[in-house]
CSV table of C-alpha atoms in Angstrom, one decimal:
chain,number,residue,atom,x,y,z
H,1,UNK,CA,13.3,-50.8,-21.7
H,2,UNK,CA,11.8,-53.0,-19.0
H,3,UNK,CA,14.3,-55.5,-17.6
H,4,UNK,CA,14.3,-58.9,-19.3
H,5,UNK,CA,14.2,-60.5,-15.8
H,6,UNK,CA,10.9,-58.8,-14.9
H,7,UNK,CA,9.5,-59.5,-18.4
H,8,UNK,CA,10.1,-63.2,-17.8
H,9,UNK,CA,8.2,-63.1,-14.5
H,10,UNK,CA,5.0,-61.4,-15.6
H,11,UNK,CA,3.1,-64.7,-16.1
H,12,UNK,CA,4.4,-66.1,-12.8
H,13,UNK,CA,3.3,-63.0,-10.9
H,14,UNK,CA,-0.2,-63.3,-12.4
H,15,UNK,CA,-0.4,-67.0,-11.6
H,16,UNK,CA,0.7,-66.4,-8.0
H,17,UNK,CA,-2.0,-63.7,-7.6
H,18,UNK,CA,-4.6,-66.1,-8.8
H,19,UNK,CA,-3.5,-68.8,-6.5
H,20,UNK,CA,-3.5,-66.6,-3.4
H,21,UNK,CA,-6.8,-65.0,-4.3
H,22,UNK,CA,-8.4,-68.3,-3.2
H,23,UNK,CA,-7.6,-67.3,0.3
H,24,UNK,CA,-7.4,-63.5,0.3
H,25,UNK,CA,-9.8,-60.7,-0.9
H,26,UNK,CA,-6.9,-58.8,-2.5
H,27,UNK,CA,-3.5,-59.8,-3.7
H,28,UNK,CA,-0.8,-57.9,-5.5
H,29,UNK,CA,2.8,-58.7,-6.6
H,30,UNK,CA,5.4,-55.9,-7.0
H,31,UNK,CA,8.5,-56.9,-8.8
H,32,UNK,CA,11.6,-54.6,-8.8
H,33,UNK,CA,14.8,-54.5,-10.8
H,34,UNK,CA,16.7,-51.3,-10.0
H,35,UNK,CA,20.3,-50.7,-11.2
H,36,UNK,CA,22.4,-47.9,-9.8
H,37,UNK,CA,25.9,-47.2,-11.1
H,38,UNK,CA,28.4,-44.5,-9.9
H,39,UNK,CA,31.5,-43.6,-11.8
H,40,UNK,CA,33.9,-41.4,-9.9
H,41,UNK,CA,37.3,-39.8,-10.3
H,42,UNK,CA,39.4,-37.9,-7.7
H,43,UNK,CA,43.0,-36.8,-7.3
H,44,UNK,CA,44.1,-40.2,-6.1
H,45,UNK,CA,41.8,-42.8,-7.7
H,46,UNK,CA,38.9,-43.8,-9.9
H,47,UNK,CA,36.1,-46.2,-9.1
H,48,UNK,CA,33.1,-47.9,-10.6
H,49,UNK,CA,30.4,-48.9,-8.2
H,50,UNK,CA,27.3,-50.9,-9.3
H,51,UNK,CA,25.2,-50.3,-6.2
H,52,UNK,CA,23.7,-47.4,-4.3
H,53,UNK,CA,20.5,-46.0,-2.9
H,54,UNK,CA,17.6,-48.0,-4.3
H,55,UNK,CA,19.6,-50.7,-5.9
H,56,UNK,CA,17.5,-53.9,-5.6
H,57,UNK,CA,16.0,-56.9,-7.3
H,58,UNK,CA,13.1,-59.0,-5.9
H,59,UNK,CA,9.4,-59.3,-5.2
H,60,UNK,CA,6.9,-58.4,-2.5
H,61,UNK,CA,3.5,-60.0,-2.2
H,62,UNK,CA,0.8,-57.9,-0.5
H,63,UNK,CA,-2.4,-59.6,0.7
H,64,UNK,CA,-5.5,-58.2,2.4
H,65,UNK,CA,-8.7,-59.5,4.1
H,66,UNK,CA,-11.2,-57.4,6.0
H,67,UNK,CA,-9.0,-56.2,8.8
H,68,UNK,CA,-5.3,-56.8,7.9
H,69,UNK,CA,-2.6,-56.4,5.3
H,70,UNK,CA,0.0,-59.2,5.0
H,71,UNK,CA,3.3,-58.9,3.1
H,72,UNK,CA,5.9,-61.5,2.1
H,73,UNK,CA,9.1,-60.6,0.2
H,74,UNK,CA,11.2,-63.0,-1.7
H,75,UNK,CA,14.0,-63.0,-4.3
H,76,UNK,CA,12.1,-64.9,-7.0
H,77,UNK,CA,8.7,-66.3,-7.7
H,78,UNK,CA,9.6,-69.2,-10.0
H,79,UNK,CA,8.4,-72.7,-9.3
H,80,UNK,CA,5.1,-74.4,-8.3
H,81,UNK,CA,2.6,-71.6,-7.5
H,82,UNK,CA,0.4,-73.8,-5.3
H,83,UNK,CA,3.4,-74.8,-3.1
H,84,UNK,CA,4.6,-71.2,-3.0
H,85,UNK,CA,1.2,-70.0,-2.0
H,86,UNK,CA,1.0,-72.6,0.8
H,87,UNK,CA,4.5,-71.5,2.0
H,88,UNK,CA,3.4,-67.8,2.1
H,89,UNK,CA,0.1,-68.5,3.9
H,90,UNK,CA,1.8,-70.7,6.5
H,91,UNK,CA,4.1,-67.9,7.4
H,92,UNK,CA,1.3,-65.5,8.2
H,93,UNK,CA,0.5,-66.4,11.7
H,94,UNK,CA,-1.1,-63.9,14.1
H,95,UNK,CA,-1.2,-64.1,17.8
H,96,UNK,CA,-4.4,-63.4,19.7
H,97,UNK,CA,-3.3,-60.1,21.2
H,98,UNK,CA,-2.4,-58.7,17.7
H,99,UNK,CA,-5.7,-59.9,16.3
H,100,UNK,CA,-7.6,-57.9,19.0
H,101,UNK,CA,-5.9,-54.7,17.8
H,102,UNK,CA,-6.9,-55.1,14.2
H,103,UNK,CA,-9.3,-52.6,12.7
H,104,UNK,CA,-11.9,-52.9,9.9
H,105,UNK,CA,-11.1,-51.1,6.7
H,106,UNK,CA,-12.7,-50.7,3.3
H,107,UNK,CA,-11.9,-52.9,0.4
H,108,UNK,CA,-9.2,-52.0,-2.2
H,109,UNK,CA,-10.7,-51.2,-5.6
H,110,UNK,CA,-8.8,-53.5,-8.0
H,111,UNK,CA,-9.8,-51.5,-11.1
H,112,UNK,CA,-8.9,-53.2,-14.4
H,113,UNK,CA,-5.9,-51.6,-16.2
H,114,UNK,CA,-3.1,-53.0,-18.4
H,115,UNK,CA,-0.5,-50.5,-19.3
H,116,UNK,CA,3.3,-50.1,-19.9
H,117,UNK,CA,5.1,-46.9,-19.1
H,118,UNK,CA,8.5,-45.9,-20.3
H,119,UNK,CA,10.7,-42.7,-20.1
H,120,UNK,CA,13.0,-42.4,-23.1
H,121,UNK,CA,16.7,-42.7,-22.1
H,122,UNK,CA,20.2,-42.6,-23.6
H,123,UNK,CA,21.9,-44.8,-21.0
H,124,UNK,CA,22.7,-47.5,-23.5
H,125,UNK,CA,24.6,-44.9,-25.7
H,126,UNK,CA,27.3,-44.4,-23.0
H,127,UNK,CA,29.7,-47.1,-21.9
H,128,UNK,CA,31.4,-47.3,-18.5
H,129,UNK,CA,34.6,-46.3,-20.3
H,130,UNK,CA,32.8,-43.2,-21.7
H,131,UNK,CA,31.7,-42.1,-18.3
H,132,UNK,CA,35.1,-42.8,-16.7
H,133,UNK,CA,36.9,-40.8,-19.3
H,134,UNK,CA,34.5,-37.9,-18.8
H,135,UNK,CA,34.8,-37.7,-15.0
H,136,UNK,CA,38.6,-38.1,-15.2
H,137,UNK,CA,38.9,-35.2,-17.6
H,138,UNK,CA,36.6,-33.1,-15.5
H,139,UNK,CA,38.6,-33.9,-12.3
H,140,UNK,CA,41.8,-32.8,-14.1
H,141,UNK,CA,40.2,-29.6,-15.3
H,142,UNK,CA,39.1,-28.7,-11.8
H,143,UNK,CA,42.6,-29.4,-10.4
H,144,UNK,CA,44.1,-27.2,-13.1
H,145,UNK,CA,42.1,-24.2,-12.0
H,146,UNK,CA,43.8,-23.4,-8.7
H,147,UNK,CA,46.8,-24.5,-6.5
H,148,UNK,CA,44.4,-24.1,-3.5
H,149,UNK,CA,42.5,-27.2,-4.5
H,150,UNK,CA,43.5,-30.1,-2.3
H,151,UNK,CA,41.2,-32.6,-4.0
H,152,UNK,CA,38.6,-32.6,-6.7
H,153,UNK,CA,35.9,-35.2,-7.3
H,154,UNK,CA,33.7,-35.7,-10.3
H,155,UNK,CA,30.8,-38.3,-10.3
H,156,UNK,CA,28.3,-39.5,-12.8
H,157,UNK,CA,25.5,-41.7,-11.2
H,158,UNK,CA,22.9,-43.4,-13.3
H,159,UNK,CA,19.6,-44.9,-12.1
H,160,UNK,CA,17.7,-47.4,-14.2
H,161,UNK,CA,14.4,-48.5,-12.6
H,162,UNK,CA,12.2,-51.4,-13.8
H,163,UNK,CA,9.1,-52.4,-11.9
H,164,UNK,CA,6.0,-54.6,-12.5
H,165,UNK,CA,2.7,-54.5,-10.5
H,166,UNK,CA,0.3,-57.3,-10.9
H,167,UNK,CA,-3.1,-58.0,-9.3
H,168,UNK,CA,-6.1,-60.1,-10.5
H,169,UNK,CA,-7.3,-57.3,-12.8
H,170,UNK,CA,-4.3,-55.0,-13.1
H,171,UNK,CA,-1.0,-55.5,-15.0
H,172,UNK,CA,1.4,-52.5,-15.0
H,173,UNK,CA,5.1,-52.1,-15.8
H,174,UNK,CA,7.4,-49.1,-15.9
H,175,UNK,CA,10.9,-48.3,-16.8
H,176,UNK,CA,12.5,-44.9,-16.3
H,177,UNK,CA,16.0,-43.5,-15.8
H,178,UNK,CA,17.7,-40.6,-14.1
H,179,UNK,CA,21.3,-39.2,-14.2
H,180,UNK,CA,23.0,-37.2,-11.4
H,181,UNK,CA,26.3,-35.4,-12.0
H,182,UNK,CA,28.2,-34.0,-9.0
H,183,UNK,CA,31.4,-32.0,-8.5
H,184,UNK,CA,33.1,-31.7,-5.1
H,185,UNK,CA,36.1,-29.6,-4.0
H,186,UNK,CA,38.3,-29.7,-1.0
H,187,UNK,CA,39.9,-26.2,-0.9
H,188,UNK,CA,42.4,-24.4,1.2
H,189,UNK,CA,42.8,-20.6,1.5
H,190,UNK,CA,43.0,-18.0,4.3
H,191,UNK,CA,44.3,-20.8,6.7
H,192,UNK,CA,40.9,-22.5,6.2
H,193,UNK,CA,40.0,-25.8,4.6
H,194,UNK,CA,36.5,-25.9,3.1
H,195,UNK,CA,34.4,-28.4,1.2
H,196,UNK,CA,31.7,-27.5,-1.4
H,197,UNK,CA,29.7,-29.0,-4.2
H,198,UNK,CA,27.8,-28.3,-7.4
H,199,UNK,CA,25.6,-30.6,-9.4
H,200,UNK,CA,23.7,-31.1,-12.7
H,201,UNK,CA,21.0,-33.7,-13.4
H,202,UNK,CA,18.7,-34.7,-16.2
H,203,UNK,CA,16.9,-37.7,-17.7
H,204,UNK,CA,19.8,-38.1,-20.2
H,205,UNK,CA,23.6,-38.6,-19.8
H,206,UNK,CA,24.2,-36.3,-22.7
H,207,UNK,CA,22.5,-33.2,-21.1
H,208,UNK,CA,24.1,-33.9,-17.7
H,209,UNK,CA,27.6,-34.2,-19.3
H,210,UNK,CA,27.0,-30.9,-21.1
H,211,UNK,CA,25.9,-29.0,-18.0
H,212,UNK,CA,28.4,-30.3,-15.4
H,213,UNK,CA,31.5,-28.6,-16.8
H,214,UNK,CA,29.6,-25.2,-16.7
H,215,UNK,CA,29.4,-25.5,-12.9
H,216,UNK,CA,33.2,-25.5,-12.3
H,217,UNK,CA,33.8,-21.7,-12.2
H,218,UNK,CA,30.9,-21.2,-9.8
H,219,UNK,CA,32.2,-24.0,-7.6
H,220,UNK,CA,35.6,-22.4,-7.4
H,221,UNK,CA,34.2,-19.0,-6.6
H,222,UNK,CA,32.1,-20.6,-3.9
H,223,UNK,CA,35.1,-22.3,-2.4
H,224,UNK,CA,37.0,-19.0,-2.3
H,225,UNK,CA,34.1,-17.1,-0.5
H,226,UNK,CA,33.5,-20.0,2.0
H,227,UNK,CA,37.2,-19.8,3.0
H,228,UNK,CA,36.6,-16.2,4.1
H,229,UNK,CA,33.1,-16.7,5.5
H,230,UNK,CA,32.3,-15.7,9.1
H,231,UNK,CA,29.8,-16.9,11.6
H,232,UNK,CA,26.5,-15.1,11.5
H,233,UNK,CA,25.3,-12.8,14.3
H,234,UNK,CA,22.2,-14.6,15.7
H,235,UNK,CA,18.9,-12.8,15.4
H,236,UNK,CA,15.7,-12.2,13.4
H,237,UNK,CA,16.3,-11.2,9.8
H,238,UNK,CA,14.6,-10.6,6.5
H,239,UNK,CA,15.8,-13.4,4.2
H,240,UNK,CA,15.6,-14.3,0.5
H,241,UNK,CA,15.9,-18.0,-0.1
H,242,UNK,CA,17.5,-19.6,-3.2
H,243,UNK,CA,15.4,-22.5,-4.7
H,244,UNK,CA,17.4,-25.1,-2.8
H,245,UNK,CA,16.4,-23.5,0.6
H,246,UNK,CA,12.9,-22.9,-0.6
H,247,UNK,CA,12.7,-26.7,-1.3
H,248,UNK,CA,14.2,-27.5,2.1
H,249,UNK,CA,11.5,-25.4,3.8
H,250,UNK,CA,8.8,-27.2,1.7
H,251,UNK,CA,10.3,-30.6,2.5
H,252,UNK,CA,10.6,-30.0,6.2
H,253,UNK,CA,7.6,-27.8,6.9
H,254,UNK,CA,4.8,-29.5,4.9
H,255,UNK,CA,6.4,-32.5,3.4
H,256,UNK,CA,6.8,-34.8,6.4
H,257,UNK,CA,4.0,-32.9,8.2
H,258,UNK,CA,1.4,-34.0,5.6
H,259,UNK,CA,2.5,-37.6,5.2
H,260,UNK,CA,-0.9,-39.1,6.2
H,261,UNK,CA,0.4,-42.3,7.8
H,262,UNK,CA,1.3,-39.8,10.5
H,263,UNK,CA,-2.4,-38.6,10.6
H,264,UNK,CA,-3.4,-42.2,11.3
H,265,UNK,CA,-1.1,-42.3,14.4
H,266,UNK,CA,-2.0,-38.7,15.5
H,267,UNK,CA,1.6,-37.7,15.1
H,268,UNK,CA,1.0,-34.7,12.8
H,269,UNK,CA,-0.4,-31.4,13.8
H,270,UNK,CA,-1.3,-30.7,10.2
H,271,UNK,CA,-4.3,-33.2,10.6
H,272,UNK,CA,-6.1,-30.5,12.6
H,273,UNK,CA,-5.4,-27.7,10.1
H,274,UNK,CA,-6.8,-29.1,6.8
H,275,UNK,CA,-9.0,-26.3,5.4
H,276,UNK,CA,-7.3,-23.6,7.5
H,277,UNK,CA,-4.7,-20.9,6.8
H,278,UNK,CA,-1.2,-22.2,7.6
H,279,UNK,CA,0.8,-19.8,5.3
H,280,UNK,CA,0.7,-16.4,3.6
H,281,UNK,CA,-2.1,-16.1,1.0
H,282,UNK,CA,0.6,-15.9,-1.7
H,283,UNK,CA,1.9,-19.4,-0.9
H,284,UNK,CA,1.0,-22.5,-3.0
H,285,UNK,CA,2.7,-25.9,-2.7
H,286,UNK,CA,2.5,-29.2,-4.5
H,287,UNK,CA,3.9,-32.8,-4.2
H,288,UNK,CA,3.7,-35.6,-6.7
H,289,UNK,CA,5.6,-38.0,-8.9
H,290,UNK,CA,3.6,-36.5,-11.8
H,291,UNK,CA,4.2,-32.9,-10.8
H,292,UNK,CA,7.5,-32.6,-12.6
H,293,UNK,CA,10.1,-34.9,-14.2
H,294,UNK,CA,12.9,-35.5,-11.8
H,295,UNK,CA,14.8,-38.1,-9.7
H,296,UNK,CA,11.6,-38.8,-7.6
H,297,UNK,CA,9.3,-39.1,-10.6
H,298,UNK,CA,7.6,-42.4,-11.5
H,299,UNK,CA,4.5,-43.6,-13.3
H,300,UNK,CA,3.0,-45.7,-10.5
H,301,UNK,CA,3.9,-46.1,-6.9
H,302,UNK,CA,4.7,-49.3,-5.0
H,303,UNK,CA,1.0,-49.8,-4.2
H,304,UNK,CA,0.2,-49.8,-7.9
H,305,UNK,CA,-1.5,-46.3,-7.7
H,306,UNK,CA,-0.9,-44.1,-10.7
H,307,UNK,CA,1.3,-41.1,-10.0
H,308,UNK,CA,-0.5,-37.9,-9.2
H,309,UNK,CA,0.1,-34.1,-8.8
H,310,UNK,CA,-1.3,-33.2,-5.4
H,311,UNK,CA,-2.0,-29.6,-4.4
H,312,UNK,CA,-1.1,-29.3,-0.7
H,313,UNK,CA,-1.4,-25.6,0.0
H,314,UNK,CA,-3.7,-23.3,-2.0
H,315,UNK,CA,-3.5,-19.6,-1.4
H,316,UNK,CA,-2.1,-20.2,2.1
H,317,UNK,CA,-4.8,-22.8,3.0
H,318,UNK,CA,-3.8,-26.4,3.8
H,319,UNK,CA,-6.1,-28.4,1.4
H,320,UNK,CA,-4.6,-31.9,1.3
H,321,UNK,CA,-2.1,-34.4,2.6
H,322,UNK,CA,-0.3,-37.2,0.7
H,323,UNK,CA,-0.9,-40.9,1.3
H,324,UNK,CA,-0.1,-44.5,0.6
H,325,UNK,CA,-2.8,-47.1,0.1
H,326,UNK,CA,-2.9,-48.4,3.7
H,327,UNK,CA,-3.2,-44.9,5.4
H,328,UNK,CA,-5.8,-43.8,2.8
H,329,UNK,CA,-8.0,-46.9,3.6
H,330,UNK,CA,-7.8,-46.2,7.3
H,331,UNK,CA,-8.6,-42.5,6.9
H,332,UNK,CA,-11.3,-43.2,4.2
H,333,UNK,CA,-9.6,-41.0,1.6
H,334,UNK,CA,-8.2,-41.6,-1.9
H,335,UNK,CA,-4.5,-42.6,-2.1
H,336,UNK,CA,-2.3,-40.0,-3.8
H,337,UNK,CA,0.3,-42.3,-5.3
H,338,UNK,CA,2.9,-41.7,-2.5
H,339,UNK,CA,3.3,-45.3,-1.3
H,340,UNK,CA,7.0,-46.0,-1.5
H,341,UNK,CA,9.5,-48.6,-0.3
H,342,UNK,CA,13.2,-48.4,0.4
H,343,UNK,CA,13.3,-51.8,-1.3
H,344,UNK,CA,11.1,-54.8,-2.0
H,345,UNK,CA,12.0,-56.2,1.5
H,346,UNK,CA,10.8,-53.0,3.3
H,347,UNK,CA,7.2,-51.9,4.1
H,348,UNK,CA,5.6,-49.2,2.0
H,349,UNK,CA,5.1,-45.9,3.8
H,350,UNK,CA,3.7,-42.5,2.7
H,351,UNK,CA,6.7,-40.7,1.3
H,352,UNK,CA,7.3,-37.4,-0.4
H,353,UNK,CA,8.3,-37.3,-4.1
H,354,UNK,CA,8.8,-33.9,-5.8
H,355,UNK,CA,7.8,-31.3,-3.1
H,356,UNK,CA,7.9,-27.6,-4.1
H,357,UNK,CA,6.4,-24.2,-3.7
H,358,UNK,CA,4.8,-22.7,-6.9
H,359,UNK,CA,6.1,-19.6,-8.5
H,360,UNK,CA,4.7,-16.1,-7.7
H,361,UNK,CA,4.9,-12.8,-9.6
H,362,UNK,CA,7.9,-11.1,-8.1
H,363,UNK,CA,11.3,-10.5,-9.7
H,364,UNK,CA,14.2,-11.8,-7.7
H,365,UNK,CA,16.0,-8.5,-8.2
H,366,UNK,CA,13.1,-6.6,-6.7
H,367,UNK,CA,13.0,-8.9,-3.8
H,368,UNK,CA,16.6,-8.3,-3.0
H,369,UNK,CA,16.1,-4.5,-3.4
H,370,UNK,CA,13.3,-4.6,-0.8
H,371,UNK,CA,15.7,-5.8,2.0
H,372,UNK,CA,17.3,-3.1,4.1
H,373,UNK,CA,19.4,-5.6,6.0
H,374,UNK,CA,19.2,-9.4,5.7
H,375,UNK,CA,20.6,-12.4,3.9
H,376,UNK,CA,20.3,-14.3,0.7
H,377,UNK,CA,20.3,-17.9,2.1
H,378,UNK,CA,21.7,-20.6,-0.2
H,379,UNK,CA,22.2,-24.3,-0.6
H,380,UNK,CA,20.7,-27.1,1.5
H,381,UNK,CA,22.8,-28.8,4.1
H,382,UNK,CA,20.2,-30.6,6.2
H,383,UNK,CA,17.0,-30.1,8.0
H,384,UNK,CA,14.5,-31.5,10.5
H,385,UNK,CA,10.9,-31.0,11.6
H,386,UNK,CA,8.7,-32.2,14.4
H,387,UNK,CA,5.4,-33.0,12.7
H,388,UNK,CA,3.6,-33.2,16.0
H,389,UNK,CA,4.6,-29.7,17.3
H,390,UNK,CA,5.6,-27.9,14.0
H,391,UNK,CA,9.1,-26.9,15.1
H,392,UNK,CA,11.4,-26.6,12.2
H,393,UNK,CA,15.2,-26.3,11.7
H,394,UNK,CA,16.9,-25.9,8.3
H,395,UNK,CA,20.6,-25.7,7.8
H,396,UNK,CA,22.0,-23.8,4.8
H,397,UNK,CA,25.6,-24.0,3.6
H,398,UNK,CA,26.0,-20.2,3.4
H,399,UNK,CA,24.3,-16.8,3.3
H,400,UNK,CA,25.2,-13.6,1.5
H,401,UNK,CA,24.6,-10.4,3.4
H,402,UNK,CA,22.2,-7.9,1.8
H,403,UNK,CA,22.6,-4.2,2.8
H,404,UNK,CA,20.4,-1.4,1.4
H,405,UNK,CA,18.9,-3.7,-1.2
H,406,UNK,CA,22.2,-4.9,-2.6
H,407,UNK,CA,24.1,-8.2,-2.3
H,408,UNK,CA,27.5,-7.6,-0.7
H,409,UNK,CA,30.7,-9.7,-0.7
H,410,UNK,CA,30.2,-10.7,2.9
H,411,UNK,CA,29.4,-14.4,3.3
H,412,UNK,CA,28.4,-16.2,6.5
H,413,UNK,CA,28.5,-20.0,7.0
H,414,UNK,CA,26.9,-22.2,8.0
H,415,UNK,CA,23.4,-20.7,8.6
H,416,UNK,CA,20.8,-22.3,10.8
H,417,UNK,CA,17.1,-21.3,10.4
H,418,UNK,CA,14.7,-22.2,13.2
H,419,UNK,CA,11.2,-21.5,14.3
H,420,UNK,CA,7.5,-22.5,14.2
H,421,UNK,CA,6.2,-23.7,10.8
H,422,UNK,CA,3.1,-21.4,10.5
H,423,UNK,CA,5.1,-18.4,11.7
H,424,UNK,CA,7.7,-18.9,9.0
H,425,UNK,CA,5.2,-19.6,6.2
H,426,UNK,CA,2.9,-16.7,7.2
H,427,UNK,CA,5.9,-14.3,7.2
H,428,UNK,CA,6.4,-14.8,3.4
H,429,UNK,CA,5.7,-11.5,1.7
H,430,UNK,CA,7.2,-12.1,-1.8
H,431,UNK,CA,7.5,-15.1,-4.1
H,432,UNK,CA,9.7,-15.0,-7.3
H,433,UNK,CA,8.5,-16.0,-10.7
H,434,UNK,CA,11.1,-18.6,-11.2
H,435,UNK,CA,11.1,-22.4,-10.5
H,436,UNK,CA,14.0,-24.8,-10.0
H,437,UNK,CA,13.8,-28.4,-8.7
H,438,UNK,CA,16.8,-30.0,-7.1
H,439,UNK,CA,17.3,-33.4,-8.6
H,440,UNK,CA,19.8,-35.3,-6.4
H,441,UNK,CA,18.2,-35.7,-2.9
H,442,UNK,CA,17.3,-38.5,-0.6
H,443,UNK,CA,15.2,-38.7,2.5
H,444,UNK,CA,14.6,-41.1,5.4
H,445,UNK,CA,11.5,-41.7,7.5
H,446,UNK,CA,12.9,-40.8,10.9
H,447,UNK,CA,16.3,-42.4,10.8
H,448,UNK,CA,15.6,-45.1,8.2
H,449,UNK,CA,13.6,-46.0,5.0
H,450,UNK,CA,15.6,-44.0,2.5
H,451,UNK,CA,14.1,-43.0,-0.8
H,452,UNK,CA,15.0,-40.5,-3.5
H,453,UNK,CA,13.2,-37.2,-3.3
H,454,UNK,CA,13.5,-33.8,-4.9
H,455,UNK,CA,12.3,-30.3,-3.8
H,456,UNK,CA,12.6,-26.7,-4.8
H,457,UNK,CA,10.5,-23.8,-6.0
H,458,UNK,CA,11.0,-20.1,-6.5
H,459,UNK,CA,12.8,-17.7,-4.2
H,460,UNK,CA,10.9,-16.5,-1.1
H,461,UNK,CA,11.1,-13.4,1.1
H,462,UNK,CA,10.4,-14.2,4.7
H,463,UNK,CA,11.4,-13.2,8.2
H,464,UNK,CA,13.1,-15.9,10.3
H,465,UNK,CA,15.5,-16.5,13.2
H,466,UNK,CA,19.0,-17.2,12.0
H,467,UNK,CA,22.0,-18.5,14.0
């Protein structure tokens, strides 16, 4: 349910909008009340933390005239609205040099809409004690599996988001939840100490708690293989990606690269390639808060734009970018519902949500059989991309060698993929018929402005440089 705090501020938000509309062509008030809770158990301790990425509570007022946006953030909007409006207006002073650089943009269409959105949740059915008992038992179960385990960590993190968005003609509110469960091991074998992880996630605590224990045996097997993993011999290889690495490629290759606030600043090469082939004809890619239900899904963005499902690559052709309201106005395009803030006190930027390749027609088993010598590349570590020059680097936790169309027991770790985005995407020759979305990620804009994102897709067969 929408937070009681935001419910009690709806009329205040509308009154403040009406007061500021006497001065500005467009006014919006975004109110946020986001609660994050992490419950953790490891060998030595337990903890309950009521904060985390996205945890916030406050308001941001956005105002626009012909050639400028203004924003003002504050903890609360109670009190005399005429006095508050005067305080806000008096803070918006612009020097002459900045005024000369302003550009004319179109008006924001404040289309009438009143709607409440809610995603059903079971958060209220589980107490902190319930979650603490669960992670403690799970930690003990992991530790009982092997004497090689130095430490085991089990975490349940819940996200409860309430937001309101109010303009002269628009009143929206939303409440949605998400649950991430994570397992971590510190493991020693073969004179090596390795760390590894597994996760499960869902809109409900119940499903997450059901799925997480099923990951333990896989986690232990992974730890054992990583302890014996060797460095990879650098070179060009045929690879098969797992859905996590497919998502990493989507995120780095054409996630950041098609954030259209970079188009405005001429910092993205993708701007020149809209309508052109950038990938193999069997490649299709989407982004959108309405594309799937995951940790980065919402009903409207922080600009009050309803969530969308945006097709970015169609049959290998770049057909669209993603945008927030400000960049869409400057480019003369329609916003795609990707305006997101780290918190109410931060600016809205164009940000990815759920970014993924679409399934193809191939069977994963046939894809592996088609490889004479190469690697099955698994599990995202990190990545980076230069949107201006299309260089890309993706780091995977490990790879499994493929010889004569069969997976071997030879693991390599870590694995670094690097190259030029179109070369990588045009080398894709097979796309599996599966689809998995990773639900526990986060991403910054450069080195800051962190928001929750997810990515994924099917498995891909491609040729890439590994090191």
